[in-house]
Short mmCIF file of C-alpha atoms in Angstrom, two decimals:
data_model
loop_
_atom_site.label_atom_id
_atom_site.label_comp_id
_atom_site.label_asym_id
_atom_site.label_seq_id
_atom_site.Cartn_x
_atom_site.Cartn_y
_atom_site.Cartn_z
CA UNK Q 1 21.95 -12.88 -14.44
CA UNK Q 2 21.65 -15.98 -16.57
CA UNK Q 3 24.88 -15.13 -18.34
CA UNK Q 4 26.78 -15.07 -15.05
CA UNK Q 5 25.12 -18.30 -13.93
CA UNK Q 6 26.13 -20.04 -17.16
CA UNK Q 7 29.70 -18.79 -16.85
CA UNK Q 8 29.92 -20.14 -13.32
CA UNK Q 9 28.19 -23.47 -13.92
CA UNK Q 10 29.70 -24.28 -17.31
CA UNK Q 11 32.98 -22.37 -16.91
CA UNK Q 12 32.37 -20.44 -20.14
CA UNK Q 13 35.28 -18.18 -21.08
CA UNK Q 14 37.24 -19.42 -18.05
CA UNK Q 15 35.96 -17.75 -14.91
CA UNK Q 16 38.72 -16.25 -12.78
CA UNK Q 17 37.85 -17.50 -9.30
CA UNK Q 18 39.86 -14.82 -7.51
CA UNK Q 19 38.14 -12.01 -9.38
CA UNK Q 20 34.72 -13.58 -8.78
CA UNK Q 21 35.45 -14.08 -5.07
CA UNK Q 22 36.65 -10.51 -4.63
CA UNK Q 23 33.58 -9.18 -6.43
CA UNK Q 24 31.29 -11.15 -4.11
CA UNK Q 25 33.14 -9.75 -1.08
CA UNK Q 26 32.68 -6.22 -2.47
CA UNK Q 27 28.98 -6.82 -3.02
CA UNK Q 28 28.56 -8.14 0.53
CA UNK Q 29 30.14 -4.93 1.88
CA UNK Q 30 27.62 -2.85 -0.07
CA UNK Q 31 24.78 -5.08 1.13
CA UNK Q 32 25.87 -4.68 4.75
CA UNK Q 33 26.01 -0.89 4.37
CA UNK Q 34 22.57 -0.86 2.74
CA UNK Q 35 21.12 -3.00 5.54
CA UNK Q 36 22.58 -0.66 8.17
CA UNK Q 37 21.06 2.35 6.42
CA UNK Q 38 17.65 0.66 6.22
CA UNK Q 39 17.88 -0.23 9.91
CA UNK Q 40 18.62 3.41 10.82
CA UNK Q 41 15.80 4.65 8.60
CA UNK Q 42 13.38 2.22 10.24
CA UNK Q 43 14.43 3.38 13.71
CA UNK Q 44 13.71 7.00 12.76
CA UNK Q 45 10.51 6.47 10.79
CA UNK Q 46 8.62 3.57 12.35
#
């Protein structure tokens, strides 16, 4: 995690903003799916 932070903050090795942005969008999709699955599990088990 620190390596990514340093690359972003200090622009080490030239961070490609488009690649980083697309990766964040992908991660948000996975997070949304995970949250939906947790919500369904909670409905069934609580």
